JSON list of C-alpha atoms and ligand atoms in Angstrom, two decimals:
[
{"chain": "A", "resi": 1, "resn": "UNK", "atom": "CA", "xyz": [23.15, 3.92, 8.76]},
{"chain": "A", "resi": 2, "resn": "UNK", "atom": "CA", "xyz": [23.73, 5.76, 5.50]},
{"chain": "A", "resi": 3, "resn": "UNK", "atom": "CA", "xyz": [20.54, 6.21, 3.54]},
{"chain": "A", "resi": 4, "resn": "UNK", "atom": "CA", "xyz": [21.75, 4.36, 0.42]},
{"chain": "A", "resi": 5, "resn": "UNK", "atom": "CA", "xyz": [22.91, 1.43, 2.57]},
{"chain": "A", "resi": 6, "resn": "UNK", "atom": "CA", "xyz": [19.64, 1.31, 4.46]},
{"chain": "A", "resi": 7, "resn": "UNK", "atom": "CA", "xyz": [17.66, 1.16, 1.19]},
{"chain": "A", "resi": 8, "resn": "UNK", "atom": "CA", "xyz": [19.93, -1.54, -0.18]},
{"chain": "A", "resi": 9, "resn": "UNK", "atom": "CA", "xyz": [19.60, -3.61, 2.98]},
{"chain": "A", "resi": 10, "resn": "UNK", "atom": "CA", "xyz": [15.83, -3.38, 3.00]},
{"chain": "A", "resi": 11, "resn": "UNK", "atom": "CA", "xyz": [15.65, -4.18, -0.71]},
{"chain": "A", "resi": 12, "resn": "UNK", "atom": "CA", "xyz": [17.74, -7.36, -0.25]},
{"chain": "A", "resi": 13, "resn": "UNK", "atom": "CA", "xyz": [15.76, -8.42, 2.74]},
{"chain": "A", "resi": 14, "resn": "UNK", "atom": "CA", "xyz": [12.37, -7.95, 1.02]},
{"chain": "A", "resi": 15, "resn": "UNK", "atom": "CA", "xyz": [13.60, -9.85, -2.04]},
{"chain": "A", "resi": 16, "resn": "UNK", "atom": "CA", "xyz": [13.97, -12.90, 0.21]},
{"chain": "A", "resi": 17, "resn": "UNK", "atom": "CA", "xyz": [10.33, -12.92, 1.24]},
{"chain": "A", "resi": 18, "resn": "UNK", "atom": "CA", "xyz": [8.71, -12.21, -2.13]},
{"chain": "A", "resi": 19, "resn": "UNK", "atom": "CA", "xyz": [8.36, -14.13, -5.36]},
{"chain": "A", "resi": 20, "resn": "UNK", "atom": "CA", "xyz": [10.01, -12.63, -8.43]},
{"chain": "A", "resi": 21, "resn": "UNK", "atom": "CA", "xyz": [6.85, -10.99, -9.75]},
{"chain": "A", "resi": 22, "resn": "UNK", "atom": "CA", "xyz": [5.95, -9.39, -6.46]},
{"chain": "A", "resi": 23, "resn": "UNK", "atom": "CA", "xyz": [9.48, -8.14, -6.01]},
{"chain": "A", "resi": 24, "resn": "UNK", "atom": "CA", "xyz": [9.40, -6.49, -9.41]},
{"chain": "A", "resi": 25, "resn": "UNK", "atom": "CA", "xyz": [6.14, -4.79, -8.35]},
{"chain": "A", "resi": 26, "resn": "UNK", "atom": "CA", "xyz": [7.89, -3.71, -5.14]},
{"chain": "A", "resi": 27, "resn": "UNK", "atom": "CA", "xyz": [10.73, -2.07, -7.08]},
{"chain": "A", "resi": 28, "resn": "UNK", "atom": "CA", "xyz": [8.15, -0.43, -9.35]},
{"chain": "A", "resi": 29, "resn": "UNK", "atom": "CA", "xyz": [6.35, 1.07, -6.31]},
{"chain": "A", "resi": 30, "resn": "UNK", "atom": "CA", "xyz": [9.71, 2.18, -4.86]},
{"chain": "A", "resi": 31, "resn": "UNK", "atom": "CA", "xyz": [10.71, 4.30, -7.85]},
{"chain": "A", "resi": 32, "resn": "UNK", "atom": "CA", "xyz": [7.19, 5.46, -8.70]},
{"chain": "A", "resi": 33, "resn": "UNK", "atom": "CA", "xyz": [6.77, 6.65, -5.09]},
{"chain": "A", "resi": 34, "resn": "UNK", "atom": "CA", "xyz": [10.16, 8.43, -5.38]},
{"chain": "A", "resi": 35, "resn": "UNK", "atom": "CA", "xyz": [9.02, 10.19, -8.57]},
{"chain": "A", "resi": 36, "resn": "UNK", "atom": "CA", "xyz": [5.73, 11.30, -6.93]},
{"chain": "A", "resi": 37, "resn": "UNK", "atom": "CA", "xyz": [7.65, 12.50, -3.87]},
{"chain": "A", "resi": 38, "resn": "UNK", "atom": "CA", "xyz": [9.83, 14.66, -6.13]},
{"chain": "A", "resi": 39, "resn": "UNK", "atom": "CA", "xyz": [6.74, 16.05, -7.84]},
{"chain": "A", "resi": 40, "resn": "UNK", "atom": "CA", "xyz": [4.87, 16.89, -4.61]},
{"chain": "A", "resi": 41, "resn": "UNK", "atom": "CA", "xyz": [7.79, 17.76, -2.32]},
{"chain": "A", "resi": 42, "resn": "UNK", "atom": "CA", "xyz": [7.61, 14.79, 0.02]},
{"chain": "A", "resi": 43, "resn": "UNK", "atom": "CA", "xyz": [10.67, 13.09, 1.57]},
{"chain": "A", "resi": 44, "resn": "UNK", "atom": "CA", "xyz": [12.12, 10.88, -1.16]},
{"chain": "A", "resi": 45, "resn": "UNK", "atom": "CA", "xyz": [13.87, 8.47, 1.18]},
{"chain": "A", "resi": 46, "resn": "UNK", "atom": "CA", "xyz": [10.72, 7.84, 3.21]},
{"chain": "A", "resi": 47, "resn": "UNK", "atom": "CA", "xyz": [8.76, 7.30, 0.00]},
{"chain": "A", "resi": 48, "resn": "UNK", "atom": "CA", "xyz": [11.29, 4.71, -1.17]},
{"chain": "A", "resi": 49, "resn": "UNK", "atom": "CA", "xyz": [11.29, 2.88, 2.19]},
{"chain": "A", "resi": 50, "resn": "UNK", "atom": "CA", "xyz": [7.50, 2.77, 2.32]},
{"chain": "A", "resi": 51, "resn": "UNK", "atom": "CA", "xyz": [7.40, 1.60, -1.30]},
{"chain": "A", "resi": 52, "resn": "UNK", "atom": "CA", "xyz": [9.90, -1.16, -0.62]},
{"chain": "A", "resi": 53, "resn": "UNK", "atom": "CA", "xyz": [8.08, -2.41, 2.48]},
{"chain": "A", "resi": 54, "resn": "UNK", "atom": "CA", "xyz": [4.41, -1.88, 1.58]},
{"chain": "A", "resi": 55, "resn": "UNK", "atom": "CA", "xyz": [3.90, -5.50, 0.44]},
{"chain": "A", "resi": 56, "resn": "UNK", "atom": "CA", "xyz": [6.47, -7.20, 2.67]},
{"chain": "A", "resi": 57, "resn": "UNK", "atom": "CA", "xyz": [3.75, -9.47, 4.08]},
{"chain": "A", "resi": 58, "resn": "UNK", "atom": "CA", "xyz": [2.03, -10.11, 0.74]},
{"chain": "A", "resi": 59, "resn": "UNK", "atom": "CA", "xyz": [3.63, -13.49, 0.03]},
{"chain": "A", "resi": 60, "resn": "UNK", "atom": "CA", "xyz": [2.89, -14.98, 3.43]},
{"chain": "A", "resi": 61, "resn": "UNK", "atom": "CA", "xyz": [0.17, -17.59, 3.95]},
{"chain": "A", "resi": 62, "resn": "UNK", "atom": "CA", "xyz": [-3.11, -16.45, 5.52]},
{"chain": "A", "resi": 63, "resn": "UNK", "atom": "CA", "xyz": [-2.25, -18.60, 8.55]},
{"chain": "A", "resi": 64, "resn": "UNK", "atom": "CA", "xyz": [1.03, -16.78, 9.00]},
{"chain": "A", "resi": 65, "resn": "UNK", "atom": "CA", "xyz": [-0.67, -13.37, 8.67]},
{"chain": "A", "resi": 66, "resn": "UNK", "atom": "CA", "xyz": [-3.31, -14.33, 11.21]},
{"chain": "A", "resi": 67, "resn": "UNK", "atom": "CA", "xyz": [-0.71, -15.73, 13.59]},
{"chain": "A", "resi": 68, "resn": "UNK", "atom": "CA", "xyz": [1.37, -12.53, 13.39]},
{"chain": "A", "resi": 69, "resn": "UNK", "atom": "CA", "xyz": [-1.82, -10.60, 14.21]},
{"chain": "A", "resi": 70, "resn": "UNK", "atom": "CA", "xyz": [-2.47, -12.79, 17.26]},
{"chain": "A", "resi": 71, "resn": "UNK", "atom": "CA", "xyz": [1.09, -12.49, 18.52]},
{"chain": "A", "resi": 72, "resn": "UNK", "atom": "CA", "xyz": [1.15, -8.71, 18.10]},
{"chain": "A", "resi": 73, "resn": "UNK", "atom": "CA", "xyz": [-2.37, -8.01, 19.33]},
{"chain": "A", "resi": 74, "resn": "UNK", "atom": "CA", "xyz": [-3.41, -6.64, 15.96]},
{"chain": "A", "resi": 75, "resn": "UNK", "atom": "CA", "xyz": [-7.19, -6.33, 15.79]},
{"chain": "A", "resi": 76, "resn": "UNK", "atom": "CA", "xyz": [-8.70, -8.39, 12.95]},
{"chain": "A", "resi": 77, "resn": "UNK", "atom": "CA", "xyz": [-12.02, -7.10, 11.65]},
{"chain": "A", "resi": 78, "resn": "UNK", "atom": "CA", "xyz": [-14.79, -9.31, 10.31]},
{"chain": "A", "resi": 79, "resn": "UNK", "atom": "CA", "xyz": [-14.01, -8.53, 6.67]},
{"chain": "A", "resi": 80, "resn": "UNK", "atom": "CA", "xyz": [-10.29, -9.18, 7.30]},
{"chain": "A", "resi": 81, "resn": "UNK", "atom": "CA", "xyz": [-11.07, -12.55, 8.90]},
{"chain": "A", "resi": 82, "resn": "UNK", "atom": "CA", "xyz": [-12.98, -13.49, 5.76]},
{"chain": "A", "resi": 83, "resn": "UNK", "atom": "CA", "xyz": [-10.36, -11.99, 3.39]},
{"chain": "A", "resi": 84, "resn": "UNK", "atom": "CA", "xyz": [-7.04, -12.38, 5.22]},
{"chain": "A", "resi": 85, "resn": "UNK", "atom": "CA", "xyz": [-5.04, -11.09, 2.25]},
{"chain": "A", "resi": 86, "resn": "UNK", "atom": "CA", "xyz": [-6.28, -7.64, 3.37]},
{"chain": "A", "resi": 87, "resn": "UNK", "atom": "CA", "xyz": [-4.15, -8.11, 6.50]},
{"chain": "A", "resi": 88, "resn": "UNK", "atom": "CA", "xyz": [-0.91, -7.88, 4.48]},
{"chain": "A", "resi": 89, "resn": "UNK", "atom": "CA", "xyz": [-1.08, -4.10, 4.98]},
{"chain": "A", "resi": 90, "resn": "UNK", "atom": "CA", "xyz": [-1.42, -4.12, 8.78]},
{"chain": "A", "resi": 91, "resn": "UNK", "atom": "CA", "xyz": [0.98, -7.03, 9.15]},
{"chain": "A", "resi": 92, "resn": "UNK", "atom": "CA", "xyz": [3.39, -5.30, 6.78]},
{"chain": "A", "resi": 93, "resn": "UNK", "atom": "CA", "xyz": [3.41, -2.21, 8.98]},
{"chain": "A", "resi": 94, "resn": "UNK", "atom": "CA", "xyz": [4.01, -4.34, 12.05]},
{"chain": "A", "resi": 95, "resn": "UNK", "atom": "CA", "xyz": [6.98, -6.06, 10.42]},
{"chain": "A", "resi": 96, "resn": "UNK", "atom": "CA", "xyz": [8.30, -2.79, 9.12]},
{"chain": "A", "resi": 97, "resn": "UNK", "atom": "CA", "xyz": [8.53, -1.67, 12.75]},
{"chain": "A", "resi": 98, "resn": "UNK", "atom": "CA", "xyz": [9.59, -4.93, 14.42]},
{"chain": "A", "resi": 99, "resn": "UNK", "atom": "CA", "xyz": [11.74, -6.60, 11.77]},
{"chain": "A", "resi": 100, "resn": "UNK", "atom": "CA", "xyz": [13.00, -3.78, 9.56]},
{"chain": "A", "resi": 101, "resn": "UNK", "atom": "CA", "xyz": [13.43, -1.23, 12.33]},
{"chain": "A", "resi": 102, "resn": "UNK", "atom": "CA", "xyz": [11.38, 1.56, 10.78]},
{"chain": "A", "resi": 103, "resn": "UNK", "atom": "CA", "xyz": [10.36, 4.20, 13.29]},
{"chain": "A", "resi": 104, "resn": "UNK", "atom": "CA", "xyz": [8.78, 7.08, 11.30]},
{"chain": "A", "resi": 105, "resn": "UNK", "atom": "CA", "xyz": [5.03, 6.92, 11.99]},
{"chain": "A", "resi": 106, "resn": "UNK", "atom": "CA", "xyz": [4.24, 8.38, 8.54]},
{"chain": "A", "resi": 107, "resn": "UNK", "atom": "CA", "xyz": [6.10, 5.53, 6.80]},
{"chain": "A", "resi": 108, "resn": "UNK", "atom": "CA", "xyz": [4.36, 2.94, 9.00]},
{"chain": "A", "resi": 109, "resn": "UNK", "atom": "CA", "xyz": [0.96, 4.53, 8.29]},
{"chain": "A", "resi": 110, "resn": "UNK", "atom": "CA", "xyz": [1.64, 4.59, 4.54]},
{"chain": "A", "resi": 111, "resn": "UNK", "atom": "CA", "xyz": [2.27, 0.81, 4.67]},
{"chain": "A", "resi": 112, "resn": "UNK", "atom": "CA", "xyz": [-0.65, 0.13, 6.98]},
{"chain": "A", "resi": 113, "resn": "UNK", "atom": "CA", "xyz": [-3.20, 2.04, 4.88]},
{"chain": "A", "resi": 114, "resn": "UNK", "atom": "CA", "xyz": [-2.02, 1.24, 1.38]},
{"chain": "A", "resi": 115, "resn": "UNK", "atom": "CA", "xyz": [-4.84, -1.15, 0.44]},
{"chain": "A", "resi": 116, "resn": "UNK", "atom": "CA", "xyz": [-7.98, 0.53, 1.79]},
{"chain": "A", "resi": 117, "resn": "UNK", "atom": "CA", "xyz": [-6.76, 4.08, 2.22]},
{"chain": "A", "resi": 118, "resn": "UNK", "atom": "CA", "xyz": [-8.29, 6.03, 5.08]},
{"chain": "A", "resi": 119, "resn": "UNK", "atom": "CA", "xyz": [-9.76, 9.42, 5.88]},
{"chain": "A", "resi": 120, "resn": "UNK", "atom": "CA", "xyz": [-7.29, 12.28, 6.12]},
{"chain": "A", "resi": 121, "resn": "UNK", "atom": "CA", "xyz": [-4.32, 10.58, 4.50]},
{"chain": "A", "resi": 122, "resn": "UNK", "atom": "CA", "xyz": [-0.95, 12.30, 4.69]},
{"chain": "A", "resi": 123, "resn": "UNK", "atom": "CA", "xyz": [0.87, 13.15, 1.46]},
{"chain": "A", "resi": 124, "resn": "UNK", "atom": "CA", "xyz": [3.10, 10.09, 1.85]},
{"chain": "A", "resi": 125, "resn": "UNK", "atom": "CA", "xyz": [0.10, 7.83, 2.41]},
{"chain": "A", "resi": 126, "resn": "UNK", "atom": "CA", "xyz": [-1.45, 9.14, -0.80]},
{"chain": "A", "resi": 127, "resn": "UNK", "atom": "CA", "xyz": [1.83, 8.71, -2.69]},
{"chain": "A", "resi": 128, "resn": "UNK", "atom": "CA", "xyz": [2.09, 5.01, -1.71]},
{"chain": "A", "resi": 129, "resn": "UNK", "atom": "CA", "xyz": [-1.58, 4.35, -2.36]},
{"chain": "A", "resi": 130, "resn": "UNK", "atom": "CA", "xyz": [-1.30, 5.86, -5.85]},
{"chain": "A", "resi": 131, "resn": "UNK", "atom": "CA", "xyz": [2.17, 4.46, -6.69]},
{"chain": "A", "resi": 132, "resn": "UNK", "atom": "CA", "xyz": [0.91, 0.96, -5.83]},
{"chain": "A", "resi": 133, "resn": "UNK", "atom": "CA", "xyz": [-1.81, 1.33, -8.48]},
{"chain": "A", "resi": 134, "resn": "UNK", "atom": "CA", "xyz": [0.14, 3.04, -11.26]},
{"chain": "A", "resi": 135, "resn": "UNK", "atom": "CA", "xyz": [3.62, 1.51, -11.12]},
{"chain": "A", "resi": 136, "resn": "UNK", "atom": "CA", "xyz": [4.79, 0.43, -14.58]},
{"chain": "A", "resi": 137, "resn": "UNK", "atom": "CA", "xyz": [4.33, -3.31, -13.93]},
{"chain": "A", "resi": 138, "resn": "UNK", "atom": "CA", "xyz": [0.56, -2.99, -13.33]},
{"chain": "A", "resi": 139, "resn": "UNK", "atom": "CA", "xyz": [-1.43, -3.88, -16.36]},
{"chain": "A", "resi": 140, "resn": "UNK", "atom": "CA", "xyz": [-5.10, -4.64, -15.89]},
{"chain": "A", "resi": 141, "resn": "UNK", "atom": "CA", "xyz": [-6.86, -1.65, -14.37]},
{"chain": "A", "resi": 142, "resn": "UNK", "atom": "CA", "xyz": [-9.27, 0.36, -16.55]},
{"chain": "A", "resi": 143, "resn": "UNK", "atom": "CA", "xyz": [-8.13, 3.85, -17.52]},
{"chain": "A", "resi": 144, "resn": "UNK", "atom": "CA", "xyz": [-4.64, 3.20, -16.19]},
{"chain": "A", "resi": 145, "resn": "UNK", "atom": "CA", "xyz": [-3.03, 5.57, -18.74]},
{"chain": "A", "resi": 146, "resn": "UNK", "atom": "CA", "xyz": [-5.31, 8.44, -17.69]},
{"chain": "A", "resi": 147, "resn": "UNK", "atom": "CA", "xyz": [-4.75, 7.80, -13.96]},
{"chain": "A", "resi": 148, "resn": "UNK", "atom": "CA", "xyz": [-0.96, 7.63, -14.50]},
{"chain": "A", "resi": 149, "resn": "UNK", "atom": "CA", "xyz": [-1.00, 11.07, -16.10]},
{"chain": "A", "resi": 150, "resn": "UNK", "atom": "CA", "xyz": [-3.38, 12.50, -13.54]},
{"chain": "A", "resi": 151, "resn": "UNK", "atom": "CA", "xyz": [-1.20, 11.25, -10.66]},
{"chain": "A", "resi": 152, "resn": "UNK", "atom": "CA", "xyz": [1.50, 13.72, -11.64]},
{"chain": "A", "resi": 153, "resn": "UNK", "atom": "CA", "xyz": [-0.97, 16.60, -12.06]},
{"chain": "A", "resi": 154, "resn": "UNK", "atom": "CA", "xyz": [-3.47, 16.18, -9.23]},
{"chain": "A", "resi": 155, "resn": "UNK", "atom": "CA", "xyz": [-2.76, 13.45, -6.68]},
{"chain": "A", "resi": 156, "resn": "UNK", "atom": "CA", "xyz": [-6.16, 13.81, -4.99]},
{"chain": "A", "resi": 157, "resn": "UNK", "atom": "CA", "xyz": [-7.87, 13.43, -8.32]},
{"chain": "A", "resi": 158, "resn": "UNK", "atom": "CA", "xyz": [-5.90, 10.25, -8.99]},
{"chain": "A", "resi": 159, "resn": "UNK", "atom": "CA", "xyz": [-6.72, 8.93, -5.50]},
{"chain": "A", "resi": 160, "resn": "UNK", "atom": "CA", "xyz": [-10.42, 9.44, -6.17]},
{"chain": "A", "resi": 161, "resn": "UNK", "atom": "CA", "xyz": [-10.29, 7.69, -9.56]},
{"chain": "A", "resi": 162, "resn": "UNK", "atom": "CA", "xyz": [-8.46, 4.73, -8.04]},
{"chain": "A", "resi": 163, "resn": "UNK", "atom": "CA", "xyz": [-11.00, 4.43, -5.20]},
{"chain": "A", "resi": 164, "resn": "UNK", "atom": "CA", "xyz": [-13.88, 4.66, -7.68]},
{"chain": "A", "resi": 165, "resn": "UNK", "atom": "CA", "xyz": [-12.42, 1.99, -10.01]},
{"chain": "A", "resi": 166, "resn": "UNK", "atom": "CA", "xyz": [-11.49, -0.30, -7.08]},
{"chain": "A", "resi": 167, "resn": "UNK", "atom": "CA", "xyz": [-15.00, -0.14, -5.62]},
{"chain": "A", "resi": 168, "resn": "UNK", "atom": "CA", "xyz": [-16.53, -0.75, -9.05]},
{"chain": "A", "resi": 169, "resn": "UNK", "atom": "CA", "xyz": [-14.23, -3.73, -9.53]},
{"chain": "A", "resi": 170, "resn": "UNK", "atom": "CA", "xyz": [-15.15, -5.14, -6.12]},
{"chain": "A", "resi": 171, "resn": "UNK", "atom": "CA", "xyz": [-18.87, -4.66, -6.76]},
{"chain": "A", "resi": 172, "resn": "UNK", "atom": "CA", "xyz": [-18.67, -6.27, -10.22]},
{"chain": "A", "resi": 173, "resn": "UNK", "atom": "CA", "xyz": [-16.59, -9.19, -8.96]},
{"chain": "A", "resi": 174, "resn": "UNK", "atom": "CA", "xyz": [-18.61, -9.70, -5.78]},
{"chain": "A", "resi": 175, "resn": "UNK", "atom": "CA", "xyz": [-15.66, -9.14, -3.45]},
{"chain": "A", "resi": 176, "resn": "UNK", "atom": "CA", "xyz": [-16.32, -8.15, 0.16]},
{"chain": "A", "resi": 177, "resn": "UNK", "atom": "CA", "xyz": [-15.87, -4.46, 0.54]},
{"chain": "A", "resi": 178, "resn": "UNK", "atom": "CA", "xyz": [-13.90, -3.36, 3.57]},
{"chain": "A", "resi": 179, "resn": "UNK", "atom": "CA", "xyz": [-15.90, -0.63, 5.40]},
{"chain": "A", "resi": 180, "resn": "UNK", "atom": "CA", "xyz": [-12.63, 1.36, 5.55]},
{"chain": "A", "resi": 181, "resn": "UNK", "atom": "CA", "xyz": [-12.43, 1.43, 1.72]},
{"chain": "A", "resi": 182, "resn": "UNK", "atom": "CA", "xyz": [-16.03, 2.71, 1.61]},
{"chain": "A", "resi": 183, "resn": "UNK", "atom": "CA", "xyz": [-15.29, 5.29, 4.24]},
{"chain": "A", "resi": 184, "resn": "UNK", "atom": "CA", "xyz": [-12.19, 6.50, 2.36]},
{"chain": "A", "resi": 185, "resn": "UNK", "atom": "CA", "xyz": [-14.29, 6.88, -0.78]},
{"chain": "A", "resi": 186, "resn": "UNK", "atom": "CA", "xyz": [-17.07, 8.75, 1.05]},
{"chain": "A", "resi": 187, "resn": "UNK", "atom": "CA", "xyz": [-14.55, 11.08, 2.68]},
{"chain": "A", "resi": 188, "resn": "UNK", "atom": "CA", "xyz": [-12.68, 11.98, -0.51]},
{"chain": "A", "resi": 189, "resn": "UNK", "atom": "CA", "xyz": [-15.68, 12.14, -2.78]},
{"chain": "A", "resi": 190, "resn": "UNK", "atom": "CA", "xyz": [-17.37, 14.64, -0.46]},
{"chain": "A", "resi": 191, "resn": "UNK", "atom": "CA", "xyz": [-14.32, 16.81, 0.19]},
{"chain": "B", "resi": 1, "resn": "DGI", "atom": "O1", "xyz": [-0.97, -5.75, -2.72]},
{"chain": "B", "resi": 1, "resn": "DGI", "atom": "P1", "xyz": [-1.20, -5.20, -4.10]},
{"chain": "B", "resi": 1, "resn": "DGI", "atom": "O2", "xyz": [-1.84, -6.20, -5.02]},
{"chain": "B", "resi": 1, "resn": "DGI", "atom": "O3", "xyz": [0.01, -4.60, -4.72]},
{"chain": "B", "resi": 1, "resn": "DGI", "atom": "O4", "xyz": [-2.23, -3.99, -3.97]},
{"chain": "B", "resi": 1, "resn": "DGI", "atom": "P2", "xyz": [-3.28, -3.71, -2.78]},
{"chain": "B", "resi": 1, "resn": "DGI", "atom": "O5", "xyz": [-2.64, -3.90, -1.48]},
{"chain": "B", "resi": 1, "resn": "DGI", "atom": "O6", "xyz": [-3.91, -2.40, -3.07]},
{"chain": "B", "resi": 1, "resn": "DGI", "atom": "O7", "xyz": [-4.33, -4.83, -3.00]},
{"chain": "B", "resi": 1, "resn": "DGI", "atom": "C1", "xyz": [-5.04, -4.79, -4.22]},
{"chain": "B", "resi": 1, "resn": "DGI", "atom": "C2", "xyz": [-6.29, -5.57, -4.10]},
{"chain": "B", "resi": 1, "resn": "DGI", "atom": "O8", "xyz": [-6.98, -5.19, -2.93]},
{"chain": "B", "resi": 1, "resn": "DGI", "atom": "C3", "xyz": [-7.19, -5.24, -5.29]},
{"chain": "B", "resi": 1, "resn": "DGI", "atom": "O9", "xyz": [-7.54, -6.46, -5.93]},
{"chain": "B", "resi": 1, "resn": "DGI", "atom": "C4", "xyz": [-8.37, -4.58, -4.68]},
{"chain": "B", "resi": 1, "resn": "DGI", "atom": "C5", "xyz": [-8.31, -5.10, -3.26]},
{"chain": "B", "resi": 1, "resn": "DGI", "atom": "N1", "xyz": [-9.04, -4.27, -2.32]},
{"chain": "B", "resi": 1, "resn": "DGI", "atom": "C6", "xyz": [-8.93, -2.94, -2.06]},
{"chain": "B", "resi": 1, "resn": "DGI", "atom": "N2", "xyz": [-9.88, -2.58, -1.19]},
{"chain": "B", "resi": 1, "resn": "DGI", "atom": "C7", "xyz": [-10.56, -3.73, -0.89]},
{"chain": "B", "resi": 1, "resn": "DGI", "atom": "C8", "xyz": [-10.00, -4.79, -1.60]},
{"chain": "B", "resi": 1, "resn": "DGI", "atom": "N3", "xyz": [-10.47, -6.07, -1.57]},
{"chain": "B", "resi": 1, "resn": "DGI", "atom": "C9", "xyz": [-11.51, -6.30, -0.80]},
{"chain": "B", "resi": 1, "resn": "DGI", "atom": "N4", "xyz": [-11.99, -7.53, -0.72]},
{"chain": "B", "resi": 1, "resn": "DGI", "atom": "N5", "xyz": [-12.11, -5.32, -0.08]},
{"chain": "B", "resi": 1, "resn": "DGI", "atom": "C10", "xyz": [-11.69, -4.01, -0.10]},
{"chain": "B", "resi": 1, "resn": "DGI", "atom": "O10", "xyz": [-12.28, -3.13, 0.53]},
{"chain": "B", "resi": 2, "resn": "FE", "atom": "FE1", "xyz": [-0.59, -4.44, -1.13]},
{"chain": "B", "resi": 3, "resn": "FE", "atom": "FE1", "xyz": [1.48, -3.41, -3.83]}
]
């Protein structure tokens, strides 16, 4: 399939499973990821596909997410069982493969790891992680202007700021912290 057609098809299909606000965020992540890919020399098409699909399981019910995990033998950790919204990343990667026909492991990993990050992220994984946080529709995060600028100067620096602010937010709000998020922070703050 031609690249432009593939993007269009995925975009239409994702629009059907998201509410209007989430779909606007999706489009924001698509073009922000494309811009970061241009800046850092990553494949633009892959960045757009990963951006379009990263939240494709975000508007499902927790029951649906858990049932997709059961059917596809996706391991659910303790913190995911308590906070099933976290599963939208793993379930999203599974659907990207099974429903949207995406084969590139890097794209699937970028979707799978977009919420918690992980050690040793690829450039595309970093691009999606950062684009998700800085896309123009996001409003509430502290120091968003600074992180937006930094993202186009030093992507690892932006990644670190995002992890720091996310962990602070989770600690202040009493949210359960996924050990993977902690591990990502430890890895990047020590390297
Ligand atoms: O799906 P989005 O809202 O676009 O973005 P996302 O997938 O990064 O999810 C954002 C939320 O995820 C944000 O409120 C912070 C939260 N989050 C990230 N790491 C963790 C986490 N929430 C919990 N409970 N634990 C984590 O480790
Ligand atoms: Fe998400
Ligand atoms: Fe998102």
